[in-house]
PDB file of C-alpha atoms in Angstrom:
ATOM      1  CA  MET A   1      -3.090   8.176  35.540  1.00  0.00           C
ATOM      2  CA  LYS A   2      -4.828   5.865  33.097  1.00  0.00           C
ATOM      3  CA  PRO A   3      -2.559   4.676  30.238  1.00  0.00           C
ATOM      4  CA  ARG A   4      -3.450   5.836  26.744  1.00  0.00           C
ATOM      5  CA  SER A   5      -5.094   3.229  24.525  1.00  0.00           C
ATOM      6  CA  LYS A   6      -3.118   2.088  21.487  1.00  0.00           C
ATOM      7  CA  VAL A   7      -4.460   3.245  18.110  1.00  0.00           C
ATOM      8  CA  ILE A   8      -4.414   0.739  15.247  1.00  0.00           C
ATOM      9  CA  ASP A   9      -5.371   1.544  11.656  1.00  0.00           C
ATOM     10  CA  CYS A  10      -6.345  -1.827  10.201  1.00  0.00           C
ATOM     11  CA  ASP A  11      -7.264  -0.554   6.733  1.00  0.00           C
ATOM     12  CA  VAL A  12      -3.931   0.639   5.321  1.00  0.00           C
ATOM     13  CA  HIS A  13      -3.233  -0.605   1.795  1.00  0.00           C
ATOM     14  CA  ASN A  14       0.348  -0.784   0.643  1.00  0.00           C
ATOM     15  CA  ALA A  15       1.387  -1.102  -2.999  1.00  0.00           C
ATOM     16  CA  LEU A  16       4.536  -1.784  -4.979  1.00  0.00           C
ATOM     17  CA  LYS A  17       6.050   0.918  -7.150  1.00  0.00           C
ATOM     18  CA  SER A  18       6.034  -1.713  -9.872  1.00  0.00           C
ATOM     19  CA  HIS A  19       4.953  -5.348  -9.970  1.00  0.00           C
ATOM     20  CA  LEU A  20       8.459  -6.049 -11.314  1.00  0.00           C
ATOM     21  CA  ASP A  21       9.905  -5.194  -7.868  1.00  0.00           C
ATOM     22  CA  LEU A  22       8.486  -8.489  -6.600  1.00  0.00           C
ATOM     23  CA  VAL A  23       9.699 -10.727  -9.460  1.00  0.00           C
ATOM     24  CA  PRO A  24      13.244 -11.432  -8.116  1.00  0.00           C
ATOM     25  CA  TYR A  25      11.758 -12.915  -4.933  1.00  0.00           C
ATOM     26  CA  LEU A  26       9.354 -15.316  -6.649  1.00  0.00           C
ATOM     27  CA  GLU A  27       9.822 -18.888  -7.757  1.00  0.00           C
ATOM     28  CA  GLU A  28       8.445 -20.291 -10.999  1.00  0.00           C
ATOM     29  CA  PRO A  29       5.738 -20.391 -12.227  1.00  0.00           C
ATOM     30  CA  TRP A  30       4.887 -17.173 -10.334  1.00  0.00           C
ATOM     31  CA  LYS A  31       8.012 -15.341 -11.517  1.00  0.00           C
ATOM     32  CA  THR A  32       7.005 -15.601 -15.180  1.00  0.00           C
ATOM     33  CA  ARG A  33       3.309 -15.069 -14.505  1.00  0.00           C
ATOM     34  CA  VAL A  34       3.830 -11.837 -12.541  1.00  0.00           C
ATOM     35  CA  ALA A  35       6.518 -10.547 -14.948  1.00  0.00           C
ATOM     36  CA  GLU A  36       4.203 -11.023 -17.930  1.00  0.00           C
ATOM     37  CA  ASN A  37       0.769 -10.245 -16.446  1.00  0.00           C
ATOM     38  CA  GLY A  38       1.272  -8.176 -13.300  1.00  0.00           C
ATOM     39  CA  LEU A  39      -0.309  -8.926  -9.926  1.00  0.00           C
ATOM     40  CA  GLY A  40      -3.963  -8.116 -10.487  1.00  0.00           C
ATOM     41  CA  LEU A  41      -4.450  -6.917  -6.914  1.00  0.00           C
ATOM     42  CA  MET A  42      -5.610  -3.596  -5.516  1.00  0.00           C
ATOM     43  CA  PHE A  43      -7.631  -1.345  -7.821  1.00  0.00           C
ATOM     44  CA  SER A  44      -8.173  -4.098 -10.380  1.00  0.00           C
ATOM     45  CA  GLY A  45     -11.679  -5.124 -11.264  1.00  0.00           C
ATOM     46  CA  TYR A  46     -13.399  -2.216  -9.500  1.00  0.00           C
ATOM     47  CA  TYR A  47     -14.458   0.815 -11.472  1.00  0.00           C
ATOM     48  CA  SER A  48     -15.270   4.199 -10.040  1.00  0.00           C
ATOM     49  CA  PRO A  49     -15.512   7.370 -12.144  1.00  0.00           C
ATOM     50  CA  ILE A  50     -13.677   9.314  -9.426  1.00  0.00           C
ATOM     51  CA  GLY A  51     -11.144   6.599  -8.526  1.00  0.00           C
ATOM     52  CA  VAL A  52     -10.782   4.574  -5.348  1.00  0.00           C
ATOM     53  CA  GLY A  53      -7.546   5.971  -3.855  1.00  0.00           C
ATOM     54  CA  ARG A  54      -7.292   9.223  -1.933  1.00  0.00           C
ATOM     55  CA  LYS A  55      -5.985  11.920  -4.268  1.00  0.00           C
ATOM     56  CA  ASP A  56      -3.850  13.424  -1.490  1.00  0.00           C
ATOM     57  CA  ALA A  57      -2.215  10.030  -0.847  1.00  0.00           C
ATOM     58  CA  VAL A  58      -0.347   9.880  -4.168  1.00  0.00           C
ATOM     59  CA  PRO A  59       3.370  10.048  -3.262  1.00  0.00           C
ATOM     60  CA  PRO A  60       5.121  13.349  -4.056  1.00  0.00           C
ATOM     61  CA  GLY A  61       7.465  11.528  -6.449  1.00  0.00           C
ATOM     62  CA  GLY A  62       4.532   9.868  -8.235  1.00  0.00           C
ATOM     63  CA  GLY A  63       3.396   6.276  -8.243  1.00  0.00           C
ATOM     64  CA  GLN A  64       0.456   4.427  -6.769  1.00  0.00           C
ATOM     65  CA  VAL A  65      -1.182   5.264  -3.463  1.00  0.00           C
ATOM     66  CA  GLY A  66       0.654   3.297  -0.763  1.00  0.00           C
ATOM     67  CA  SER A  67       3.802   2.683  -2.823  1.00  0.00           C
ATOM     68  CA  ASP A  68       6.105   5.005  -0.848  1.00  0.00           C
ATOM     69  CA  PRO A  69       6.478   3.691   2.728  1.00  0.00           C
ATOM     70  CA  ASP A  70       8.109   6.894   4.004  1.00  0.00           C
ATOM     71  CA  PHE A  71       5.217   9.005   2.690  1.00  0.00           C
ATOM     72  CA  VAL A  72       2.654   6.619   4.218  1.00  0.00           C
ATOM     73  CA  ILE A  73       4.386   6.958   7.594  1.00  0.00           C
ATOM     74  CA  GLU A  74       4.574  10.759   7.323  1.00  0.00           C
ATOM     75  CA  GLN A  75       1.029  11.266   6.076  1.00  0.00           C
ATOM     76  CA  LEU A  76      -0.867   8.590   7.990  1.00  0.00           C
ATOM     77  CA  ILE A  77       1.069   7.200  10.923  1.00  0.00           C
ATOM     78  CA  ASP A  78       2.758  10.379  12.170  1.00  0.00           C
ATOM     79  CA  SER A  79      -0.020  12.826  11.256  1.00  0.00           C
ATOM     80  CA  TYR A  80      -2.689  10.861  13.114  1.00  0.00           C
ATOM     81  CA  ASN A  81      -0.496   9.525  15.920  1.00  0.00           C
ATOM     82  CA  MET A  82      -1.129   5.874  14.997  1.00  0.00           C
ATOM     83  CA  ASP A  83       0.669   3.246  17.020  1.00  0.00           C
ATOM     84  CA  TYR A  84       0.254   0.449  14.490  1.00  0.00           C
ATOM     85  CA  ALA A  85      -0.947   0.054  10.926  1.00  0.00           C
TER      86      ALA A  85
END
């Protein structure tokens, strides 16, 4: 029997619930910069009238797409039988 190939999703975007979650782990000057200005990462600088995140990927408790690891695992990894993401 031929072994099953591993499935890897290499386009999963995670997000923080808040940029302030990262601040305690940063050293200056990044601590102050992120606390005052945010991260400026995903979804910044790109405009789309319909948005760029999947509407069904917003966590049940609210927040940004990709900000609830348990929901990402349930919705993406488990639902599609991914081995790695």
